[in-house]
PDB file of C-alpha atoms in Angstrom:
ATOM      1  CA  UNK S 544       0.000   0.000   0.000  1.00  0.00           C
ATOM      2  CA  UNK S 545       2.860   2.431   0.758  1.00  0.00           C
ATOM      3  CA  UNK S 546       4.196   1.967  -2.781  1.00  0.00           C
ATOM      4  CA  UNK S 547       0.757   2.852  -4.156  1.00  0.00           C
ATOM      5  CA  UNK S 548       0.626   5.937  -1.942  1.00  0.00           C
ATOM      6  CA  UNK S 549       4.099   6.911  -3.140  1.00  0.00           C
ATOM      7  CA  UNK S 550       2.896   6.789  -6.738  1.00  0.00           C
ATOM      8  CA  UNK S 551      -0.092   8.969  -5.827  1.00  0.00           C
ATOM      9  CA  UNK S 552       2.158  11.579  -4.231  1.00  0.00           C
ATOM     10  CA  UNK S 553       4.447  11.603  -7.270  1.00  0.00           C
ATOM     11  CA  UNK S 554       1.447  12.308  -9.499  1.00  0.00           C
ATOM     12  CA  UNK S 555       0.001  14.984  -7.190  1.00  0.00           C
ATOM     13  CA  UNK S 556       3.270  16.849  -6.637  1.00  0.00           C
ATOM     14  CA  UNK S 557       4.496  16.376 -10.195  1.00  0.00           C
ATOM     15  CA  UNK S 558       7.654  14.526  -9.199  1.00  0.00           C
ATOM     16  CA  UNK S 559       9.766  13.667  -6.167  1.00  0.00           C
ATOM     17  CA  UNK S 560       9.463  17.326  -5.130  1.00  0.00           C
ATOM     18  CA  UNK S 561       7.671  20.379  -6.580  1.00  0.00           C
ATOM     19  CA  UNK S 562       8.907  21.359 -10.034  1.00  0.00           C
ATOM     20  CA  UNK S 563       9.626  24.920  -8.934  1.00  0.00           C
ATOM     21  CA  UNK S 564      12.307  23.574  -6.574  1.00  0.00           C
ATOM     22  CA  UNK S 565      14.214  21.859  -9.388  1.00  0.00           C
ATOM     23  CA  UNK S 566      16.882  24.598  -9.765  1.00  0.00           C
ATOM     24  CA  UNK S 567      17.440  24.718  -5.989  1.00  0.00           C
ATOM     25  CA  UNK S 568      17.699  20.944  -5.585  1.00  0.00           C
ATOM     26  CA  UNK S 569      19.964  20.643  -8.632  1.00  0.00           C
ATOM     27  CA  UNK S 570      22.269  23.281  -7.153  1.00  0.00           C
ATOM     28  CA  UNK S 571      22.352  21.523  -3.783  1.00  0.00           C
ATOM     29  CA  UNK S 572      23.070  18.180  -5.429  1.00  0.00           C
ATOM     30  CA  UNK S 573      26.002  19.677  -7.366  1.00  0.00           C
ATOM     31  CA  UNK S 574      27.945  20.415  -4.168  1.00  0.00           C
ATOM     32  CA  UNK S 575      30.673  18.177  -2.765  1.00  0.00           C
ATOM     33  CA  UNK S 576      29.088  15.016  -1.316  1.00  0.00           C
ATOM     34  CA  UNK S 577      25.458  16.166  -1.079  1.00  0.00           C
ATOM     35  CA  UNK S 578      23.288  14.415   1.509  1.00  0.00           C
ATOM     36  CA  UNK S 579      19.582  13.550   1.572  1.00  0.00           C
ATOM     37  CA  UNK S 580      17.532  12.147   4.455  1.00  0.00           C
ATOM     38  CA  UNK S 581      14.039  10.626   4.281  1.00  0.00           C
ATOM     39  CA  UNK S 582      12.569  10.735   7.799  1.00  0.00           C
ATOM     40  CA  UNK S 583       9.880   8.081   8.222  1.00  0.00           C
ATOM     41  CA  UNK S 584      10.867   6.520   4.887  1.00  0.00           C
ATOM     42  CA  UNK S 585       8.157   3.817   4.896  1.00  0.00           C
ATOM     43  CA  UNK S 586       8.658   1.507   1.929  1.00  0.00           C
ATOM     44  CA  UNK S 587      11.807   3.420   0.972  1.00  0.00           C
ATOM     45  CA  UNK S 588      10.630   4.300  -2.533  1.00  0.00           C
ATOM     46  CA  UNK S 589      11.187   8.070  -2.290  1.00  0.00           C
ATOM     47  CA  UNK S 590      14.748   7.565  -1.016  1.00  0.00           C
ATOM     48  CA  UNK S 591      15.477   4.960  -3.680  1.00  0.00           C
ATOM     49  CA  UNK S 592      14.194   7.161  -6.506  1.00  0.00           C
ATOM     50  CA  UNK S 593      16.116  10.179  -5.204  1.00  0.00           C
ATOM     51  CA  UNK S 594      19.257   8.030  -5.161  1.00  0.00           C
ATOM     52  CA  UNK S 595      18.618   7.011  -8.761  1.00  0.00           C
ATOM     53  CA  UNK S 596      18.050  10.645  -9.776  1.00  0.00           C
ATOM     54  CA  UNK S 597      21.124  11.920  -7.920  1.00  0.00           C
ATOM     55  CA  UNK S 598      23.737   9.137  -7.917  1.00  0.00           C
ATOM     56  CA  UNK S 599      26.377  11.393  -6.320  1.00  0.00           C
ATOM     57  CA  UNK S 600      24.258  11.993  -3.237  1.00  0.00           C
ATOM     58  CA  UNK S 601      24.459  10.108   0.035  1.00  0.00           C
ATOM     59  CA  UNK S 602      20.923   9.031   0.938  1.00  0.00           C
ATOM     60  CA  UNK S 603      19.733   7.962   4.390  1.00  0.00           C
ATOM     61  CA  UNK S 604      16.337   6.461   5.189  1.00  0.00           C
ATOM     62  CA  UNK S 605      15.087   6.482   8.797  1.00  0.00           C
ATOM     63  CA  UNK S 606      12.056   4.648  10.185  1.00  0.00           C
ATOM     64  CA  UNK S 607      10.919   2.630  13.187  1.00  0.00           C
ATOM     65  CA  UNK S 608      10.706  -0.557  11.095  1.00  0.00           C
ATOM     66  CA  UNK S 609      12.823  -1.703   8.128  1.00  0.00           C
ATOM     67  CA  UNK S 610      11.315  -0.794   4.744  1.00  0.00           C
ATOM     68  CA  UNK S 611       9.442  -3.317   2.645  1.00  0.00           C
ATOM     69  CA  UNK S 612      12.148  -3.010   0.029  1.00  0.00           C
ATOM     70  CA  UNK S 613      15.714  -3.712   1.124  1.00  0.00           C
ATOM     71  CA  UNK S 614      16.737  -0.061   1.080  1.00  0.00           C
ATOM     72  CA  UNK S 615      20.408  -0.807   1.698  1.00  0.00           C
ATOM     73  CA  UNK S 616      20.498  -3.227  -1.238  1.00  0.00           C
ATOM     74  CA  UNK S 617      18.482  -0.969  -3.528  1.00  0.00           C
ATOM     75  CA  UNK S 618      20.706   2.016  -2.831  1.00  0.00           C
ATOM     76  CA  UNK S 619      23.907   0.010  -3.220  1.00  0.00           C
ATOM     77  CA  UNK S 620      22.717  -1.053  -6.653  1.00  0.00           C
ATOM     78  CA  UNK S 621      22.483   2.628  -7.550  1.00  0.00           C
ATOM     79  CA  UNK S 622      25.853   3.758  -6.198  1.00  0.00           C
ATOM     80  CA  UNK S 623      28.273   3.325  -3.328  1.00  0.00           C
ATOM     81  CA  UNK S 624      26.461   5.489  -0.777  1.00  0.00           C
ATOM     82  CA  UNK S 625      23.133   4.848   0.912  1.00  0.00           C
ATOM     83  CA  UNK S 626      21.875   3.403   4.156  1.00  0.00           C
ATOM     84  CA  UNK S 627      18.894   2.764   6.415  1.00  0.00           C
ATOM     85  CA  UNK S 628      18.739   3.464  10.154  1.00  0.00           C
ATOM     86  CA  UNK S 629      16.071   1.906  12.345  1.00  0.00           C
ATOM     87  CA  UNK S 630      15.010   4.563  14.825  1.00  0.00           C
ATOM     88  CA  UNK S 631      11.933   5.651  16.798  1.00  0.00           C
ATOM     89  CA  UNK S 632      11.249   9.231  15.699  1.00  0.00           C
ATOM     90  CA  UNK S 633       9.376  10.028  18.925  1.00  0.00           C
ATOM     91  CA  UNK S 634      12.704   9.725  20.761  1.00  0.00           C
ATOM     92  CA  UNK S 635      14.158  12.578  18.720  1.00  0.00           C
ATOM     93  CA  UNK S 636      16.681  12.377  15.909  1.00  0.00           C
ATOM     94  CA  UNK S 637      20.357  11.745  16.750  1.00  0.00           C
ATOM     95  CA  UNK S 638      22.476  14.801  17.567  1.00  0.00           C
ATOM     96  CA  UNK S 639      24.925  13.890  14.808  1.00  0.00           C
ATOM     97  CA  UNK S 640      22.240  14.697  12.200  1.00  0.00           C
ATOM     98  CA  UNK S 641      22.359  18.407  13.077  1.00  0.00           C
ATOM     99  CA  UNK S 642      22.985  20.559   9.952  1.00  0.00           C
ATOM    100  CA  UNK S 643      24.066  17.494   7.957  1.00  0.00           C
ATOM    101  CA  UNK S 644      21.561  17.262   5.084  1.00  0.00           C
ATOM    102  CA  UNK S 645      20.909  19.341   1.971  1.00  0.00           C
ATOM    103  CA  UNK S 646      17.407  17.928   1.433  1.00  0.00           C
ATOM    104  CA  UNK S 647      15.221  16.729   4.318  1.00  0.00           C
ATOM    105  CA  UNK S 648      11.998  14.888   3.452  1.00  0.00           C
ATOM    106  CA  UNK S 649       9.295  13.721   5.865  1.00  0.00           C
ATOM    107  CA  UNK S 650       6.026  12.606   4.256  1.00  0.00           C
ATOM    108  CA  UNK S 651       2.774  11.703   6.041  1.00  0.00           C
ATOM    109  CA  UNK S 652       4.442  11.334   9.445  1.00  0.00           C
ATOM    110  CA  UNK S 653       4.124  14.583  11.410  1.00  0.00           C
ATOM    111  CA  UNK S 654       0.378  14.443  11.978  1.00  0.00           C
ATOM    112  CA  UNK S 655       0.565  10.886  13.301  1.00  0.00           C
ATOM    113  CA  UNK S 656       3.071  11.407  16.135  1.00  0.00           C
ATOM    114  CA  UNK S 657       2.109  12.597  19.620  1.00  0.00           C
ATOM    115  CA  UNK S 658       4.182  15.788  19.454  1.00  0.00           C
ATOM    116  CA  UNK S 659       4.215  17.022  15.826  1.00  0.00           C
ATOM    117  CA  UNK S 660       5.973  20.300  16.601  1.00  0.00           C
ATOM    118  CA  UNK S 661       8.835  18.471  18.317  1.00  0.00           C
ATOM    119  CA  UNK S 662       9.341  16.371  15.195  1.00  0.00           C
ATOM    120  CA  UNK S 663       9.298  19.437  12.934  1.00  0.00           C
ATOM    121  CA  UNK S 664      11.861  21.098  15.209  1.00  0.00           C
ATOM    122  CA  UNK S 665      14.047  18.009  14.761  1.00  0.00           C
ATOM    123  CA  UNK S 666      13.524  18.026  10.986  1.00  0.00           C
ATOM    124  CA  UNK S 667      14.647  21.647  10.744  1.00  0.00           C
ATOM    125  CA  UNK S 668      17.660  20.920  12.951  1.00  0.00           C
ATOM    126  CA  UNK S 669      18.867  18.353  10.393  1.00  0.00           C
ATOM    127  CA  UNK S 670      18.966  20.651   7.364  1.00  0.00           C
ATOM    128  CA  UNK S 671      22.091  22.534   6.325  1.00  0.00           C
ATOM    129  CA  UNK S 672      21.882  26.335   5.974  1.00  0.00           C
ATOM    130  CA  UNK S 673      20.331  27.027   2.576  1.00  0.00           C
ATOM    131  CA  UNK S 674      18.924  23.505   2.313  1.00  0.00           C
ATOM    132  CA  UNK S 675      15.393  22.342   1.505  1.00  0.00           C
ATOM    133  CA  UNK S 676      12.777  20.894   3.869  1.00  0.00           C
ATOM    134  CA  UNK S 677       9.845  18.950   2.373  1.00  0.00           C
ATOM    135  CA  UNK S 678       6.895  18.009   4.609  1.00  0.00           C
ATOM    136  CA  UNK S 679       4.019  16.653   2.471  1.00  0.00           C
ATOM    137  CA  UNK S 680       0.925  15.831   4.548  1.00  0.00           C
ATOM    138  CA  UNK S 681      -2.537  14.565   3.712  1.00  0.00           C
ATOM    139  CA  UNK S 682      -5.805  16.284   4.571  1.00  0.00           C
ATOM    140  CA  UNK S 683      -8.920  14.566   5.949  1.00  0.00           C
ATOM    141  CA  UNK S 684     -11.419  16.809   4.173  1.00  0.00           C
ATOM    142  CA  UNK S 685     -13.580  15.852   1.199  1.00  0.00           C
ATOM    143  CA  UNK S 686     -14.334  18.391  -1.536  1.00  0.00           C
ATOM    144  CA  UNK S 687     -16.900  18.537  -4.320  1.00  0.00           C
ATOM    145  CA  UNK S 688     -16.124  19.020  -8.025  1.00  0.00           C
ATOM    146  CA  UNK S 689     -15.928  22.787  -7.469  1.00  0.00           C
ATOM    147  CA  UNK S 690     -13.368  22.205  -4.689  1.00  0.00           C
ATOM    148  CA  UNK S 691     -15.765  23.323  -1.988  1.00  0.00           C
ATOM    149  CA  UNK S 692     -15.719  21.343   1.304  1.00  0.00           C
ATOM    150  CA  UNK S 693     -18.350  18.618   1.540  1.00  0.00           C
ATOM    151  CA  UNK S 694     -20.524  18.591   4.653  1.00  0.00           C
ATOM    152  CA  UNK S 695     -19.731  15.291   6.412  1.00  0.00           C
ATOM    153  CA  UNK S 696     -22.436  12.806   7.301  1.00  0.00           C
ATOM    154  CA  UNK S 697     -22.097  11.583  10.893  1.00  0.00           C
ATOM    155  CA  UNK S 698     -24.448   8.913  12.197  1.00  0.00           C
ATOM    156  CA  UNK S 699     -26.654  10.302  14.973  1.00  0.00           C
ATOM    157  CA  UNK S 700     -27.864   7.589  17.386  1.00  0.00           C
ATOM    158  CA  UNK S 701     -30.574   9.898  18.732  1.00  0.00           C
ATOM    159  CA  UNK S 702     -32.286   9.845  15.324  1.00  0.00           C
ATOM    160  CA  UNK S 703     -34.190   6.985  13.756  1.00  0.00           C
ATOM    161  CA  UNK S 704     -32.618   4.853  11.038  1.00  0.00           C
ATOM    162  CA  UNK S 705     -34.926   6.489   8.513  1.00  0.00           C
ATOM    163  CA  UNK S 706     -33.838   9.970   9.597  1.00  0.00           C
ATOM    164  CA  UNK S 707     -30.166   9.022   9.399  1.00  0.00           C
ATOM    165  CA  UNK S 708     -30.679   7.572   5.919  1.00  0.00           C
ATOM    166  CA  UNK S 709     -32.398  10.791   4.888  1.00  0.00           C
ATOM    167  CA  UNK S 710     -29.362  12.740   6.108  1.00  0.00           C
ATOM    168  CA  UNK S 711     -27.076  10.726   3.834  1.00  0.00           C
ATOM    169  CA  UNK S 712     -28.830  12.412   0.922  1.00  0.00           C
ATOM    170  CA  UNK S 713     -27.909  15.850   2.279  1.00  0.00           C
ATOM    171  CA  UNK S 714     -24.415  15.135   3.552  1.00  0.00           C
ATOM    172  CA  UNK S 715     -21.379  13.206   2.340  1.00  0.00           C
ATOM    173  CA  UNK S 716     -20.678   9.741   3.770  1.00  0.00           C
ATOM    174  CA  UNK S 717     -17.206   9.877   2.213  1.00  0.00           C
ATOM    175  CA  UNK S 718     -16.438  13.191   3.898  1.00  0.00           C
ATOM    176  CA  UNK S 719     -17.766  11.811   7.182  1.00  0.00           C
ATOM    177  CA  UNK S 720     -15.513   8.756   6.917  1.00  0.00           C
ATOM    178  CA  UNK S 721     -12.504  10.976   6.186  1.00  0.00           C
ATOM    179  CA  UNK S 722     -13.271  13.157   9.193  1.00  0.00           C
ATOM    180  CA  UNK S 723     -13.575  10.186  11.566  1.00  0.00           C
ATOM    181  CA  UNK S 724     -10.440   8.538  10.168  1.00  0.00           C
ATOM    182  CA  UNK S 725      -8.525  11.775  10.625  1.00  0.00           C
ATOM    183  CA  UNK S 726      -9.751  12.182  14.198  1.00  0.00           C
ATOM    184  CA  UNK S 727      -8.615   8.642  15.018  1.00  0.00           C
ATOM    185  CA  UNK S 728      -5.172   8.871  13.413  1.00  0.00           C
ATOM    186  CA  UNK S 729      -4.088  12.499  13.723  1.00  0.00           C
ATOM    187  CA  UNK S 730      -2.511  14.141  16.767  1.00  0.00           C
ATOM    188  CA  UNK S 731      -4.756  16.831  18.325  1.00  0.00           C
ATOM    189  CA  UNK S 732      -1.632  19.015  18.444  1.00  0.00           C
ATOM    190  CA  UNK S 733      -1.082  18.836  14.684  1.00  0.00           C
ATOM    191  CA  UNK S 734      -0.965  22.072  12.685  1.00  0.00           C
ATOM    192  CA  UNK S 735      -0.350  22.593   8.991  1.00  0.00           C
ATOM    193  CA  UNK S 736       3.323  22.113   8.028  1.00  0.00           C
ATOM    194  CA  UNK S 737       3.786  25.788   7.122  1.00  0.00           C
ATOM    195  CA  UNK S 738       2.568  26.813  10.585  1.00  0.00           C
ATOM    196  CA  UNK S 739       4.875  24.380  12.382  1.00  0.00           C
ATOM    197  CA  UNK S 740       7.825  25.412  10.218  1.00  0.00           C
ATOM    198  CA  UNK S 741       7.143  29.059  11.046  1.00  0.00           C
ATOM    199  CA  UNK S 742       6.944  28.150  14.733  1.00  0.00           C
ATOM    200  CA  UNK S 743      10.579  27.021  14.655  1.00  0.00           C
ATOM    201  CA  UNK S 744      11.673  30.572  13.862  1.00  0.00           C
ATOM    202  CA  UNK S 745      14.499  29.172  11.733  1.00  0.00           C
ATOM    203  CA  UNK S 746      13.018  28.670   8.261  1.00  0.00           C
ATOM    204  CA  UNK S 747      12.742  31.198   5.434  1.00  0.00           C
ATOM    205  CA  UNK S 748      10.796  31.018   2.182  1.00  0.00           C
ATOM    206  CA  UNK S 749       8.001  28.825   3.560  1.00  0.00           C
ATOM    207  CA  UNK S 750       5.434  27.846   0.906  1.00  0.00           C
ATOM    208  CA  UNK S 751       2.199  25.884   1.449  1.00  0.00           C
ATOM    209  CA  UNK S 752       1.097  24.173  -1.739  1.00  0.00           C
ATOM    210  CA  UNK S 753      -2.279  22.443  -2.152  1.00  0.00           C
ATOM    211  CA  UNK S 754      -2.463  19.291  -4.293  1.00  0.00           C
ATOM    212  CA  UNK S 755      -5.665  17.606  -5.421  1.00  0.00           C
ATOM    213  CA  UNK S 756      -6.433  13.899  -5.808  1.00  0.00           C
ATOM    214  CA  UNK S 757      -9.807  12.947  -7.361  1.00  0.00           C
ATOM    215  CA  UNK S 758     -11.692   9.938  -6.010  1.00  0.00           C
ATOM    216  CA  UNK S 759     -14.148   8.112  -8.247  1.00  0.00           C
ATOM    217  CA  UNK S 760     -13.707  10.446 -11.225  1.00  0.00           C
ATOM    218  CA  UNK S 761     -10.847  11.922 -13.234  1.00  0.00           C
ATOM    219  CA  UNK S 762     -11.116  15.414 -11.787  1.00  0.00           C
ATOM    220  CA  UNK S 763     -11.415  18.645 -13.700  1.00  0.00           C
ATOM    221  CA  UNK S 764      -8.201  19.759 -15.340  1.00  0.00           C
ATOM    222  CA  UNK S 765      -6.083  17.649 -12.969  1.00  0.00           C
ATOM    223  CA  UNK S 766      -3.031  16.046 -14.648  1.00  0.00           C
ATOM    224  CA  UNK S 767      -3.062  12.232 -14.355  1.00  0.00           C
ATOM    225  CA  UNK S 768      -6.548  12.474 -12.834  1.00  0.00           C
ATOM    226  CA  UNK S 769      -7.692   9.085 -14.140  1.00  0.00           C
ATOM    227  CA  UNK S 770      -4.737   7.222 -12.634  1.00  0.00           C
ATOM    228  CA  UNK S 771      -4.987   9.119  -9.345  1.00  0.00           C
ATOM    229  CA  UNK S 772      -8.687   8.329  -9.114  1.00  0.00           C
ATOM    230  CA  UNK S 773      -7.961   4.612  -9.252  1.00  0.00           C
ATOM    231  CA  UNK S 774      -5.182   4.936  -6.674  1.00  0.00           C
ATOM    232  CA  UNK S 775      -7.249   6.952  -4.196  1.00  0.00           C
ATOM    233  CA  UNK S 776     -10.146   4.529  -4.507  1.00  0.00           C
ATOM    234  CA  UNK S 777      -7.843   1.559  -3.854  1.00  0.00           C
ATOM    235  CA  UNK S 778      -6.031   3.357  -1.047  1.00  0.00           C
ATOM    236  CA  UNK S 779      -9.305   4.279   0.651  1.00  0.00           C
ATOM    237  CA  UNK S 780     -10.615   0.709   0.412  1.00  0.00           C
ATOM    238  CA  UNK S 781      -7.447  -0.887   1.776  1.00  0.00           C
ATOM    239  CA  UNK S 782      -7.039   1.815   4.410  1.00  0.00           C
ATOM    240  CA  UNK S 783     -10.608   1.327   5.613  1.00  0.00           C
ATOM    241  CA  UNK S 784     -10.117  -2.443   5.895  1.00  0.00           C
ATOM    242  CA  UNK S 785      -6.839  -2.028   7.818  1.00  0.00           C
ATOM    243  CA  UNK S 786      -8.354   0.602  10.112  1.00  0.00           C
ATOM    244  CA  UNK S 787     -11.327  -1.575  11.050  1.00  0.00           C
ATOM    245  CA  UNK S 788      -9.127  -4.647  11.490  1.00  0.00           C
ATOM    246  CA  UNK S 789      -6.900  -2.798  13.948  1.00  0.00           C
ATOM    247  CA  UNK S 790      -9.878  -1.242  15.711  1.00  0.00           C
ATOM    248  CA  UNK S 791     -11.487  -4.649  16.172  1.00  0.00           C
ATOM    249  CA  UNK S 792      -8.243  -6.116  17.500  1.00  0.00           C
ATOM    250  CA  UNK S 793      -8.103  -3.327  20.097  1.00  0.00           C
ATOM    251  CA  UNK S 794     -11.785  -3.674  20.935  1.00  0.00           C
ATOM    252  CA  UNK S 795     -11.598  -7.409  21.527  1.00  0.00           C
TER     253      UNK S 795
END
């Protein structure tokens, strides 16, 4: 599933990072022994593809569990440098990472840890002066075809079944599911990445960019909308199954 999500992010962003950062990243990667870190690397695909794109760079993946792909092997196939470190991010990143990386990437992690701001502070600590920090995060809000927020349907036990069914015609079940899933998986202390980056007081040129992923249709003027629609539908189905399986295991 993480590989599928990686593909979705590539399509939404337009690459491994926003296109407008290409000149900056290229410049950083042209320095002597450039370094990249993927914090919470998951399956390792972003780190692997960055290593393939920039074979001179030293790439490090960090996560609490080893990636599905053998990151060490995949990176060594690309070039001599590359490694994976198993580490619990909630314990803080090692001191030796301070100001060591030209590009720091942390995708879909910050909102799921207990103290998101502490993690962002750590992320910023790792980047070299003049480097790039990338913190892509998902939103748990559904939008209509005009990109207006959909009113979520939430089951109300004080109403009859018939009344609840009638409400499904006025409100969005999909938006309601997203809202509940977000409440269950997101830290109550989470703020948007641009806000948390600003809170550090150490980052300049902060940009918040919105990306859109259609579900069930190809979107309106969205590049690769058809492919993204299939991915989001699959991701939602698998995610829902995994969520309920874990919830049931906790309940019983």
